PDB file of C-alpha atoms in Angstrom:
ATOM      1  CA  MET U  68     108.037 111.070 141.962  1.00 38.00           C
ATOM      2  CA  PRO U  69     108.753 107.908 139.901  1.00 43.00           C
ATOM      3  CA  THR U  70     108.956 108.418 136.127  1.00 48.00           C
ATOM      4  CA  ASN U  71     105.956 106.119 135.607  1.00 55.00           C
ATOM      5  CA  ALA U  72     103.738 108.095 138.008  1.00 66.00           C
ATOM      6  CA  LEU U  73     101.558 111.136 137.402  1.00 81.00           C
ATOM      7  CA  ARG U  74     100.297 113.755 139.760  1.00 85.00           C
ATOM      8  CA  PRO U  75      97.025 112.427 141.209  1.00 86.00           C
ATOM      9  CA  ASP U  76      95.339 115.656 140.108  1.00 90.00           C
ATOM     10  CA  ALA U  77      97.021 115.907 136.678  1.00 95.00           C
ATOM     11  CA  HIS U  78      94.847 117.616 134.069  1.00 97.00           C
ATOM     12  CA  PHE U  79      94.039 115.946 130.758  1.00 98.00           C
ATOM     13  CA  PHE U  80      94.350 117.980 127.547  1.00 98.00           C
ATOM     14  CA  ILE U  81      92.223 116.090 125.030  1.00 98.00           C
ATOM     15  CA  VAL U  82      92.271 116.597 121.254  1.00 98.00           C
ATOM     16  CA  LEU U  83      89.112 115.070 119.765  1.00 96.00           C
ATOM     17  CA  ASN U  84      88.737 114.562 116.019  1.00 92.00           C
ATOM     18  CA  ALA U  85      85.099 115.376 115.145  1.00 87.00           C
ATOM     19  CA  GLY U  86      85.126 112.631 112.518  1.00 70.00           C
ATOM     20  CA  SER U  87      81.720 111.280 111.502  1.00 59.00           C
ATOM     21  CA  GLY U  88      79.020 113.776 112.430  1.00 61.00           C
ATOM     22  CA  HIS U  89      77.660 116.307 114.904  1.00 73.00           C
ATOM     23  CA  SER U  90      75.485 113.950 116.952  1.00 80.00           C
ATOM     24  CA  GLU U  91      78.235 111.343 117.301  1.00 88.00           C
ATOM     25  CA  THR U  92      80.752 114.033 118.273  1.00 91.00           C
ATOM     26  CA  GLU U  93      78.415 115.442 120.931  1.00 93.00           C
ATOM     27  CA  GLU U  94      77.893 111.951 122.344  1.00 94.00           C
ATOM     28  CA  ARG U  95      81.655 111.424 122.586  1.00 94.00           C
ATOM     29  CA  ILE U  96      82.154 114.795 124.287  1.00 96.00           C
ATOM     30  CA  SER U  97      79.414 113.968 126.790  1.00 96.00           C
ATOM     31  CA  THR U  98      80.905 110.537 127.530  1.00 97.00           C
ATOM     32  CA  ILE U  99      84.386 111.931 128.140  1.00 97.00           C
ATOM     33  CA  ARG U 100      83.196 114.793 130.342  1.00 97.00           C
ATOM     34  CA  THR U 101      80.833 112.569 132.361  1.00 97.00           C
ATOM     35  CA  VAL U 102      83.494 109.976 133.193  1.00 97.00           C
ATOM     36  CA  MET U 103      86.054 112.664 134.035  1.00 97.00           C
ATOM     37  CA  GLU U 104      83.637 114.637 136.237  1.00 97.00           C
ATOM     38  CA  ASP U 105      82.433 111.510 138.046  1.00 97.00           C
ATOM     39  CA  ALA U 106      86.078 110.749 138.862  1.00 96.00           C
ATOM     40  CA  GLY U 107      86.685 114.306 140.046  1.00 96.00           C
ATOM     41  CA  ARG U 108      89.302 114.936 137.340  1.00 96.00           C
ATOM     42  CA  VAL U 109      89.790 117.983 135.133  1.00 96.00           C
ATOM     43  CA  CYS U 110      89.892 117.752 131.358  1.00 96.00           C
ATOM     44  CA  HIS U 111      90.371 120.478 128.757  1.00 97.00           C
ATOM     45  CA  LEU U 112      88.803 119.295 125.513  1.00 97.00           C
ATOM     46  CA  GLU U 113      89.384 120.744 122.048  1.00 96.00           C
ATOM     47  CA  VAL U 114      87.261 119.480 119.149  1.00 96.00           C
ATOM     48  CA  VAL U 115      88.899 119.484 115.705  1.00 95.00           C
ATOM     49  CA  ASN U 116      86.265 120.049 113.022  1.00 91.00           C
ATOM     50  CA  GLN U 117      88.680 120.700 110.153  1.00 90.00           C
ATOM     51  CA  PRO U 118      91.561 118.257 109.544  1.00 88.00           C
ATOM     52  CA  GLU U 119      93.961 121.013 108.498  1.00 91.00           C
ATOM     53  CA  HIS U 120      93.768 122.454 112.026  1.00 94.00           C
ATOM     54  CA  LEU U 121      94.657 119.200 113.797  1.00 95.00           C
ATOM     55  CA  GLU U 122      98.428 119.706 113.928  1.00 95.00           C
ATOM     56  CA  ARG U 123      98.176 123.288 115.219  1.00 97.00           C
ATOM     57  CA  ILE U 124      95.651 122.389 117.912  1.00 97.00           C
ATOM     58  CA  ALA U 125      97.698 119.356 118.974  1.00 98.00           C
ATOM     59  CA  ARG U 126     100.809 121.541 119.270  1.00 97.00           C
ATOM     60  CA  GLU U 127      98.967 124.132 121.373  1.00 98.00           C
ATOM     61  CA  MET U 128      97.493 121.483 123.662  1.00 98.00           C
ATOM     62  CA  ALA U 129     100.915 119.849 124.078  1.00 98.00           C
ATOM     63  CA  ALA U 130     102.354 123.192 125.204  1.00 98.00           C
ATOM     64  CA  ARG U 131      99.542 123.545 127.761  1.00 97.00           C
ATOM     65  CA  ALA U 132     100.112 119.995 129.008  1.00 97.00           C
ATOM     66  CA  VAL U 133     103.805 120.726 129.559  1.00 97.00           C
ATOM     67  CA  ALA U 134     103.115 124.057 131.267  1.00 97.00           C
ATOM     68  CA  GLU U 135     100.619 122.491 133.692  1.00 95.00           C
ATOM     69  CA  ASP U 136     102.375 119.149 134.184  1.00 95.00           C
ATOM     70  CA  GLY U 137      99.435 117.395 132.561  1.00 96.00           C
ATOM     71  CA  VAL U 138      98.697 114.743 129.946  1.00 97.00           C
ATOM     72  CA  LEU U 139      98.123 115.188 126.215  1.00 98.00           C
ATOM     73  CA  VAL U 140      95.393 112.849 124.910  1.00 98.00           C
ATOM     74  CA  ALA U 141      94.309 111.920 121.368  1.00 97.00           C
ATOM     75  CA  ALA U 142      90.725 110.801 120.671  1.00 96.00           C
ATOM     76  CA  GLY U 143      90.355 109.468 117.137  1.00 92.00           C
ATOM     77  CA  GLY U 144      91.720 106.950 114.652  1.00 88.00           C
ATOM     78  CA  ASP U 145      95.337 105.952 114.050  1.00 86.00           C
ATOM     79  CA  GLY U 146      95.958 109.038 111.862  1.00 88.00           C
ATOM     80  CA  THR U 147      94.735 111.421 114.562  1.00 93.00           C
ATOM     81  CA  ILE U 148      96.667 109.527 117.214  1.00 95.00           C
ATOM     82  CA  ASN U 149      99.812 109.808 115.063  1.00 95.00           C
ATOM     83  CA  THR U 150      99.539 113.593 114.696  1.00 95.00           C
ATOM     84  CA  VAL U 151      98.915 114.204 118.392  1.00 97.00           C
ATOM     85  CA  ALA U 152     101.570 111.690 119.457  1.00 97.00           C
ATOM     86  CA  HIS U 153     104.098 113.536 117.280  1.00 96.00           C
ATOM     87  CA  GLN U 154     103.533 116.663 119.359  1.00 97.00           C
ATOM     88  CA  ALA U 155     103.754 114.647 122.589  1.00 97.00           C
ATOM     89  CA  VAL U 156     107.163 113.296 121.528  1.00 96.00           C
ATOM     90  CA  LEU U 157     108.404 116.772 120.601  1.00 96.00           C
ATOM     91  CA  ALA U 158     107.133 118.259 123.864  1.00 96.00           C
ATOM     92  CA  GLY U 159     108.179 115.310 126.027  1.00 95.00           C
ATOM     93  CA  CYS U 160     104.837 115.125 127.835  1.00 96.00           C
ATOM     94  CA  PRO U 161     102.817 112.021 128.839  1.00 97.00           C
ATOM     95  CA  PHE U 162     100.412 110.836 126.138  1.00 98.00           C
ATOM     96  CA  GLY U 163      97.050 109.092 126.363  1.00 97.00           C
ATOM     97  CA  VAL U 164      94.828 107.460 123.738  1.00 97.00           C
ATOM     98  CA  LEU U 165      91.045 107.158 123.343  1.00 96.00           C
ATOM     99  CA  PRO U 166      90.807 104.963 120.195  1.00 93.00           C
ATOM    100  CA  GLN U 167      87.924 105.852 117.858  1.00 88.00           C
ATOM    101  CA  GLY U 168      89.074 104.609 114.451  1.00 82.00           C
ATOM    102  CA  THR U 169      88.376 101.647 112.176  1.00 76.00           C
ATOM    103  CA  PHE U 170      91.380  99.474 113.037  1.00 79.00           C
ATOM    104  CA  ASN U 171      92.786 100.949 116.266  1.00 86.00           C
ATOM    105  CA  TYR U 172      95.971  98.881 115.962  1.00 89.00           C
ATOM    106  CA  PHE U 173      97.936 101.104 118.326  1.00 93.00           C
ATOM    107  CA  GLY U 174      95.332 101.139 121.082  1.00 92.00           C
ATOM    108  CA  ARG U 175      94.588  97.424 120.846  1.00 91.00           C
ATOM    109  CA  THR U 176      98.282  96.537 120.943  1.00 91.00           C
ATOM    110  CA  HIS U 177      98.631  98.362 124.247  1.00 92.00           C
ATOM    111  CA  GLY U 178      95.450  96.970 125.798  1.00 92.00           C
ATOM    112  CA  ILE U 179      93.435 100.175 125.518  1.00 94.00           C
ATOM    113  CA  PRO U 180      89.657  99.506 125.245  1.00 94.00           C
ATOM    114  CA  GLU U 181      87.838 100.484 122.048  1.00 93.00           C
ATOM    115  CA  ASP U 182      84.695 101.430 123.986  1.00 95.00           C
ATOM    116  CA  LEU U 183      85.061 105.145 124.742  1.00 96.00           C
ATOM    117  CA  ALA U 184      83.797 105.135 128.338  1.00 97.00           C
ATOM    118  CA  GLU U 185      85.995 102.132 129.179  1.00 96.00           C
ATOM    119  CA  ALA U 186      88.979 103.839 127.530  1.00 96.00           C
ATOM    120  CA  VAL U 187      88.498 106.966 129.669  1.00 97.00           C
ATOM    121  CA  HIS U 188      88.267 104.849 132.820  1.00 96.00           C
ATOM    122  CA  ALA U 189      91.455 103.028 131.749  1.00 95.00           C
ATOM    123  CA  LEU U 190      93.183 106.354 131.168  1.00 95.00           C
ATOM    124  CA  LEU U 191      92.414 107.451 134.714  1.00 95.00           C
ATOM    125  CA  ARG U 192      94.132 104.423 136.260  1.00 92.00           C
ATOM    126  CA  ALA U 193      97.011 104.184 133.750  1.00 93.00           C
ATOM    127  CA  GLU U 194     100.733 104.587 134.352  1.00 92.00           C
ATOM    128  CA  VAL U 195     103.413 105.853 131.977  1.00 94.00           C
ATOM    129  CA  ARG U 196     104.922 103.166 129.770  1.00 93.00           C
ATOM    130  CA  PRO U 197     107.867 104.098 127.457  1.00 95.00           C
ATOM    131  CA  VAL U 198     106.995 103.048 123.898  1.00 95.00           C
ATOM    132  CA  GLN U 199     109.128 102.991 120.772  1.00 96.00           C
ATOM    133  CA  VAL U 200     108.138 104.935 117.673  1.00 97.00           C
ATOM    134  CA  GLY U 201     109.313 104.743 114.083  1.00 97.00           C
ATOM    135  CA  LEU U 202     110.667 107.738 112.219  1.00 97.00           C
ATOM    136  CA  LEU U 203     110.420 108.339 108.465  1.00 97.00           C
ATOM    137  CA  ASN U 204     112.613 111.366 107.731  1.00 96.00           C
ATOM    138  CA  ASN U 205     111.028 113.891 110.137  1.00 91.00           C
ATOM    139  CA  LYS U 206     107.674 112.117 110.527  1.00 93.00           C
ATOM    140  CA  ILE U 207     106.986 109.648 113.341  1.00 95.00           C
ATOM    141  CA  PHE U 208     104.790 106.584 112.961  1.00 97.00           C
ATOM    142  CA  LEU U 209     103.318 104.356 115.634  1.00 96.00           C
ATOM    143  CA  VAL U 210     101.923 101.501 113.531  1.00 95.00           C
ATOM    144  CA  ASN U 211     103.430 101.547 110.038  1.00 94.00           C
ATOM    145  CA  ALA U 212     104.859 103.641 107.225  1.00 96.00           C
ATOM    146  CA  SER U 213     105.011 102.796 103.541  1.00 94.00           C
ATOM    147  CA  VAL U 214     105.885 103.932 100.032  1.00 93.00           C
ATOM    148  CA  GLY U 215     104.591 102.727  96.664  1.00 89.00           C
ATOM    149  CA  LEU U 216     101.243 101.023  96.113  1.00 84.00           C
ATOM    150  CA  TYR U 217     100.140 100.951  99.754  1.00 77.00           C
ATOM    151  CA  PRO U 218      99.696 104.757 100.119  1.00 81.00           C
ATOM    152  CA  LYS U 219      97.564 104.715  96.964  1.00 80.00           C
ATOM    153  CA  LEU U 220      95.514 101.874  98.429  1.00 76.00           C
ATOM    154  CA  LEU U 221      94.932 103.974 101.546  1.00 76.00           C
ATOM    155  CA  GLU U 222      93.710 106.927  99.476  1.00 70.00           C
ATOM    156  CA  GLU U 223      91.288 104.672  97.608  1.00 67.00           C
ATOM    157  CA  ARG U 224      90.128 103.123 100.870  1.00 67.00           C
ATOM    158  CA  GLU U 225      89.391 106.527 102.378  1.00 69.00           C
ATOM    159  CA  HIS U 226      87.353 107.450  99.295  1.00 67.00           C
ATOM    160  CA  ASP U 227      85.349 104.222  99.523  1.00 59.00           C
ATOM    161  CA  LYS U 228      84.761 104.669 103.263  1.00 63.00           C
ATOM    162  CA  ARG U 229      83.293 108.118 102.692  1.00 68.00           C
ATOM    163  CA  GLN U 230      80.960 106.634 100.079  1.00 68.00           C
ATOM    164  CA  TYR U 231      80.033 103.265 101.629  1.00 66.00           C
ATOM    165  CA  GLY U 232      80.755 103.628 105.342  1.00 65.00           C
ATOM    166  CA  ARG U 233      83.703 103.189 107.691  1.00 62.00           C
ATOM    167  CA  SER U 234      83.909  99.452 108.188  1.00 63.00           C
ATOM    168  CA  ARG U 235      86.681  96.888 107.989  1.00 66.00           C
ATOM    169  CA  PHE U 236      84.763  94.976 105.312  1.00 69.00           C
ATOM    170  CA  VAL U 237      84.638  98.065 103.070  1.00 67.00           C
ATOM    171  CA  ALA U 238      88.381  98.497 103.620  1.00 68.00           C
ATOM    172  CA  PHE U 239      89.024  94.896 102.558  1.00 67.00           C
ATOM    173  CA  LEU U 240      86.934  95.198  99.367  1.00 67.00           C
ATOM    174  CA  SER U 241      88.672  98.458  98.532  1.00 65.00           C
ATOM    175  CA  ALA U 242      92.046  96.725  98.811  1.00 67.00           C
ATOM    176  CA  ILE U 243      90.917  93.973  96.413  1.00 68.00           C
ATOM    177  CA  LYS U 244      89.738  96.564  93.892  1.00 66.00           C
ATOM    178  CA  MET U 245      93.086  98.371  94.076  1.00 66.00           C
ATOM    179  CA  ALA U 246      95.072  95.138  93.668  1.00 65.00           C
ATOM    180  CA  LEU U 247      93.303  94.405  90.372  1.00 63.00           C
ATOM    181  CA  ARG U 248      94.246  97.734  88.818  1.00 71.00           C
ATOM    182  CA  PRO U 249      97.430  98.233  86.775  1.00 67.00           C
ATOM    183  CA  HIS U 250     100.351  99.084  89.018  1.00 70.00           C
ATOM    184  CA  ARG U 251     103.972 100.076  88.573  1.00 78.00           C
ATOM    185  CA  HIS U 252     106.963  98.643  90.382  1.00 82.00           C
ATOM    186  CA  LEU U 253     109.383 100.679  92.436  1.00 88.00           C
ATOM    187  CA  ARG U 254     113.102 100.406  91.772  1.00 91.00           C
ATOM    188  CA  ILE U 255     114.870 101.271  95.005  1.00 93.00           C
ATOM    189  CA  SER U 256     118.138 100.639  96.780  1.00 93.00           C
ATOM    190  CA  LEU U 257     118.361  99.995 100.508  1.00 95.00           C
ATOM    191  CA  GLU U 258     121.354 100.857 102.692  1.00 95.00           C
ATOM    192  CA  LEU U 259     121.573  98.656 105.796  1.00 90.00           C
ATOM    193  CA  ASP U 260     124.618  98.305 108.033  1.00 81.00           C
ATOM    194  CA  GLY U 261     126.875  99.828 105.398  1.00 84.00           C
ATOM    195  CA  LYS U 262     125.686  97.432 102.673  1.00 88.00           C
ATOM    196  CA  GLU U 263     123.507  98.241  99.663  1.00 92.00           C
ATOM    197  CA  ARG U 264     120.652  96.074  98.439  1.00 92.00           C
ATOM    198  CA  ARG U 265     118.645  96.690  95.263  1.00 92.00           C
ATOM    199  CA  LEU U 266     114.953  95.893  95.238  1.00 92.00           C
ATOM    200  CA  ARG U 267     112.095  95.894  92.762  1.00 92.00           C
ATOM    201  CA  THR U 268     108.673  95.826  94.403  1.00 93.00           C
ATOM    202  CA  THR U 269     105.162  97.276  94.286  1.00 89.00           C
ATOM    203  CA  THR U 270     105.424  98.656  97.800  1.00 90.00           C
ATOM    204  CA  LEU U 271     107.810  98.942 100.725  1.00 94.00           C
ATOM    205  CA  PHE U 272     105.976  98.520 104.030  1.00 94.00           C
ATOM    206  CA  VAL U 273     107.676  99.208 107.372  1.00 96.00           C
ATOM    207  CA  GLY U 274     105.892  97.979 110.486  1.00 95.00           C
ATOM    208  CA  ASN U 275     106.183  98.977 114.138  1.00 96.00           C
ATOM    209  CA  ASN U 276     103.233  97.015 115.488  1.00 93.00           C
ATOM    210  CA  ARG U 277     103.292  93.468 116.826  1.00 91.00           C
ATOM    211  CA  LEU U 278      99.550  92.937 116.451  1.00 90.00           C
ATOM    212  CA  GLN U 279      99.493  93.867 112.770  1.00 89.00           C
ATOM    213  CA  MET U 280     102.457  91.589 112.043  1.00 90.00           C
ATOM    214  CA  GLU U 281     100.726  88.705 113.812  1.00 89.00           C
ATOM    215  CA  GLN U 282      97.460  89.184 111.954  1.00 86.00           C
ATOM    216  CA  VAL U 283      98.985  89.109 108.468  1.00 86.00           C
ATOM    217  CA  GLY U 284     100.969  85.993 109.374  1.00 86.00           C
ATOM    218  CA  MET U 285     104.470  87.365 109.972  1.00 87.00           C
ATOM    219  CA  GLU U 286     104.764  86.005 113.517  1.00 85.00           C
ATOM    220  CA  GLN U 287     108.456  85.271 113.001  1.00 83.00           C
ATOM    221  CA  LEU U 288     109.128  89.019 113.022  1.00 88.00           C
ATOM    222  CA  THR U 289     106.982  90.083 115.973  1.00 88.00           C
ATOM    223  CA  GLU U 290     109.827  89.449 118.396  1.00 89.00           C
ATOM    224  CA  ALA U 291     111.971  91.917 116.461  1.00 92.00           C
ATOM    225  CA  VAL U 292     109.439  94.693 117.137  1.00 92.00           C
ATOM    226  CA  GLU U 293     109.373  93.759 120.829  1.00 90.00           C
ATOM    227  CA  GLU U 294     113.184  93.975 120.894  1.00 92.00           C
ATOM    228  CA  GLY U 295     113.355  97.518 119.548  1.00 93.00           C
ATOM    229  CA  GLN U 296     113.479  97.041 115.789  1.00 96.00           C
ATOM    230  CA  LEU U 297     111.292  97.875 112.796  1.00 96.00           C
ATOM    231  CA  VAL U 298     110.174  95.306 110.224  1.00 95.00           C
ATOM    232  CA  ALA U 299     110.322  95.799 106.451  1.00 95.00           C
ATOM    233  CA  LEU U 300     108.081  93.894 104.034  1.00 94.00           C
ATOM    234  CA  ALA U 301     108.349  94.103 100.232  1.00 92.00           C
ATOM    235  CA  PRO U 302     106.415  91.851  97.810  1.00 89.00           C
ATOM    236  CA  LYS U 303     108.509  90.377  95.025  1.00 88.00           C
ATOM    237  CA  PRO U 304     107.591  91.504  91.453  1.00 82.00           C
ATOM    238  CA  MET U 305     104.255  89.987  90.408  1.00 75.00           C
ATOM    239  CA  GLY U 306     101.169  90.688  88.323  1.00 74.00           C
ATOM    240  CA  LYS U 307      97.609  91.553  89.347  1.00 70.00           C
ATOM    241  CA  LEU U 308      96.551  88.014  90.208  1.00 70.00           C
ATOM    242  CA  GLY U 309      99.716  87.416  92.203  1.00 70.00           C
ATOM    243  CA  LEU U 310      99.134  90.607  94.167  1.00 71.00           C
ATOM    244  CA  LEU U 311      95.512  89.654  94.751  1.00 70.00           C
ATOM    245  CA  GLY U 312      96.622  86.256  96.035  1.00 70.00           C
ATOM    246  CA  LEU U 313      99.111  87.931  98.341  1.00 70.00           C
ATOM    247  CA  LEU U 314      96.359  90.194  99.701  1.00 69.00           C
ATOM    248  CA  VAL U 315      94.139  87.185 100.419  1.00 67.00           C
ATOM    249  CA  LYS U 316      97.025  85.381 102.149  1.00 72.00           C
ATOM    250  CA  GLY U 317      97.555  88.427 104.345  1.00 70.00           C
ATOM    251  CA  ALA U 318      93.845  88.628 105.104  1.00 69.00           C
ATOM    252  CA  PHE U 319      93.867  85.059 106.404  1.00 65.00           C
ATOM    253  CA  GLY U 320      97.131  85.439 108.294  1.00 74.00           C
ATOM    254  CA  LYS U 321      99.209  83.404 105.828  1.00 72.00           C
ATOM    255  CA  LEU U 322     101.575  86.073 104.461  1.00 77.00           C
ATOM    256  CA  GLY U 323     104.605  84.400 105.997  1.00 75.00           C
ATOM    257  CA  GLN U 324     103.991  81.175 104.088  1.00 77.00           C
ATOM    258  CA  GLY U 325     105.992  80.884 100.873  1.00 74.00           C
ATOM    259  CA  ASP U 326     108.676  83.188  99.488  1.00 83.00           C
ATOM    260  CA  ASP U 327     106.547  85.916  97.876  1.00 87.00           C
ATOM    261  CA  VAL U 328     107.676  88.618 100.317  1.00 90.00           C
ATOM    262  CA  VAL U 329     111.109  89.931 101.203  1.00 91.00           C
ATOM    263  CA  ALA U 330     111.084  90.526 104.969  1.00 92.00           C
ATOM    264  CA  PHE U 331     113.718  91.637 107.465  1.00 94.00           C
ATOM    265  CA  ALA U 332     114.173  93.591 110.707  1.00 94.00           C
ATOM    266  CA  PHE U 333     116.343  96.680 111.185  1.00 95.00           C
ATOM    267  CA  LYS U 334     117.007  99.728 113.347  1.00 95.00           C
ATOM    268  CA  ARG U 335     118.009 102.192 110.616  1.00 96.00           C
ATOM    269  CA  MET U 336     117.613 102.042 106.825  1.00 97.00           C
ATOM    270  CA  THR U 337     118.065 104.505 103.956  1.00 96.00           C
ATOM    271  CA  VAL U 338     115.895 104.078 100.852  1.00 95.00           C
ATOM    272  CA  LYS U 339     117.017 105.660  97.574  1.00 93.00           C
ATOM    273  CA  THR U 340     115.611 105.797  94.056  1.00 88.00           C
ATOM    274  CA  PRO U 341     117.882 105.559  90.965  1.00 83.00           C
ATOM    275  CA  SER U 342     120.091 108.650  90.602  1.00 69.00           C
ATOM    276  CA  VAL U 343     118.595 109.463  87.191  1.00 54.00           C
ATOM    277  CA  TYR U 344     115.401 110.494  89.009  1.00 55.00           C
ATOM    278  CA  GLY U 345     117.195 113.005  91.264  1.00 55.00           C
ATOM    279  CA  ARG U 346     115.345 113.893  94.485  1.00 63.00           C
ATOM    280  CA  LYS U 347     112.119 112.288  93.358  1.00 81.00           C
ATOM    281  CA  ARG U 348     108.956 112.951  95.379  1.00 87.00           C
ATOM    282  CA  LEU U 349     106.853 109.897  96.118  1.00 91.00           C
ATOM    283  CA  LYS U 350     103.662 109.248  98.016  1.00 91.00           C
ATOM    284  CA  VAL U 351     104.303 107.957 101.517  1.00 94.00           C
ATOM    285  CA  ALA U 352     101.916 106.968 104.287  1.00 93.00           C
ATOM    286  CA  ALA U 353     102.447 107.139 108.046  1.00 94.00           C
ATOM    287  CA  ASP U 354      99.699 105.526 110.132  1.00 93.00           C
ATOM    288  CA  GLY U 355      97.226 105.939 107.285  1.00 85.00           C
ATOM    289  CA  GLU U 356      97.983 109.610 106.559  1.00 89.00           C
ATOM    290  CA  VAL U 357      99.237 110.084 102.968  1.00 90.00           C
ATOM    291  CA  SER U 358     101.635 112.834 101.874  1.00 91.00           C
ATOM    292  CA  ASN U 359     104.358 113.495  99.309  1.00 92.00           C
ATOM    293  CA  MET U 360     107.975 113.289 100.444  1.00 94.00           C
ATOM    294  CA  ALA U 361     111.278 113.752  98.649  1.00 91.00           C
ATOM    295  CA  THR U 362     113.773 110.895  98.484  1.00 91.00           C
ATOM    296  CA  PRO U 363     115.953 109.589  99.975  1.00 93.00           C
ATOM    297  CA  PHE U 364     113.880 108.119 102.834  1.00 96.00           C
ATOM    298  CA  GLU U 365     115.488 107.508 106.205  1.00 97.00           C
ATOM    299  CA  PHE U 366     113.702 104.965 108.415  1.00 97.00           C
ATOM    300  CA  GLN U 367     114.817 104.525 112.008  1.00 96.00           C
ATOM    301  CA  VAL U 368     113.490 103.382 115.364  1.00 96.00           C
ATOM    302  CA  LEU U 369     113.349 105.670 118.396  1.00 95.00           C
ATOM    303  CA  GLU U 370     113.174 103.498 121.488  1.00 92.00           C
ATOM    304  CA  GLY U 371     111.122 104.619 124.498  1.00 91.00           C
ATOM    305  CA  ARG U 372     110.485 108.105 123.131  1.00 93.00           C
ATOM    306  CA  LEU U 373     106.709 108.105 123.616  1.00 96.00           C
ATOM    307  CA  LYS U 374     105.501 108.319 127.240  1.00 96.00           C
ATOM    308  CA  LEU U 375     102.281 106.353 126.794  1.00 97.00           C
ATOM    309  CA  LEU U 376      99.623 106.036 129.497  1.00 96.00           C
ATOM    310  CA  ALA U 377      98.465 102.428 129.547  1.00 90.00           C
ATOM    311  CA  SER U 378      97.018 100.142 132.194  1.00 80.00           C
ATOM    312  CA  GLY U 379      95.994  97.019 130.286  1.00 60.00           C
ATOM    313  CA  ALA U 380      98.150  94.151 129.089  1.00 56.00           C
ATOM    314  CA  ALA U 381      99.041  94.241 125.410  1.00 56.00           C
ATOM    315  CA  HIS U 382      96.814  91.938 123.440  1.00 48.00           C
ATOM    316  CA  GLY U 383      95.231  91.254 120.059  1.00 42.00           C
ATOM    317  CA  ASP U 384      92.183  89.471 118.724  1.00 39.00           C
ATOM    318  CA  SER U 385      91.261  87.060 115.951  1.00 34.00           C
ATOM    319  CA  ARG U 386      89.632  89.424 113.478  1.00 36.00           C
ATOM    320  CA  LYS U 387      92.062  88.603 110.674  1.00 35.00           C
ATOM    321  CA  VAL U 388      90.088  88.947 107.450  1.00 33.00           C
ATOM    322  CA  GLU U 389      88.785  92.474 108.012  1.00 36.00           C
ATOM    323  CA  ASP U 390      91.927  93.768 109.746  1.00 41.00           C
ATOM    324  CA  ALA U 391      94.520  92.661 107.245  1.00 36.00           C
ATOM    325  CA  ALA U 392      93.429  95.251 104.690  1.00 36.00           C
TER     326      ALA U 392
END
């Protein structure tokens, strides 16, 4: 059987993040089961009600998918997709996505519909497409990873979403609020191709997503992602107003204009903090999920390691202002 083909009767092992509320979760379960049953396909669905159980459930479902020659599927936002995809990479099984988050960068980049019923239908007619992932130490990322101010911005955004609702507009306002607060600069050194480069910045952002790069205005680097590289962005030292201006430029797709951001592509990079700090632990984010990690940080690209089920052409849209946050 070709590597891009699945058994016509392959079972789907779906990990669904309960997310918002009981009624919405029940509606999603019903939609998935109805489409699958109408198509005569079998799905095994596990609902994750507590975030701390997501990794364990994803690992168990990945093992079942391997044992039964099936497909592991993530239903949720980019953070949920990241966690489940990590287990798919470790297990080496095919991986499907039913995007249900705020931004859905990964799904949209690979032409996966945001409407749940349409996404299930697309899953049923999809073929395996090898996709590159990024790796930060031992943590994969599909869309981006970062250290510095950006992880703190994500934590603030999550707090605001719980209070005011999960919308892209709320996310954008939260980013503005964070930019106007006092912030410290990182002093880091980068090792690339045997050479060392010192950098002072508020945040180091590493992207693995063409759509996100396009929407913030870094089109000149999208080809690098398509060619198997990662993209690093680091704002030059600036105050609150400068950072706010940079955020607005990104929101309107103008980040690549001017020289406010250091940007370059790479396949492998080591990030260190000054030796006086020792193995300092810093907040990092991978696809929106924030954790603490000890330095040094090793970023690298893993080409073709995710066996993604996709049937649509990769594409984006024009929703720049809300998405850029």
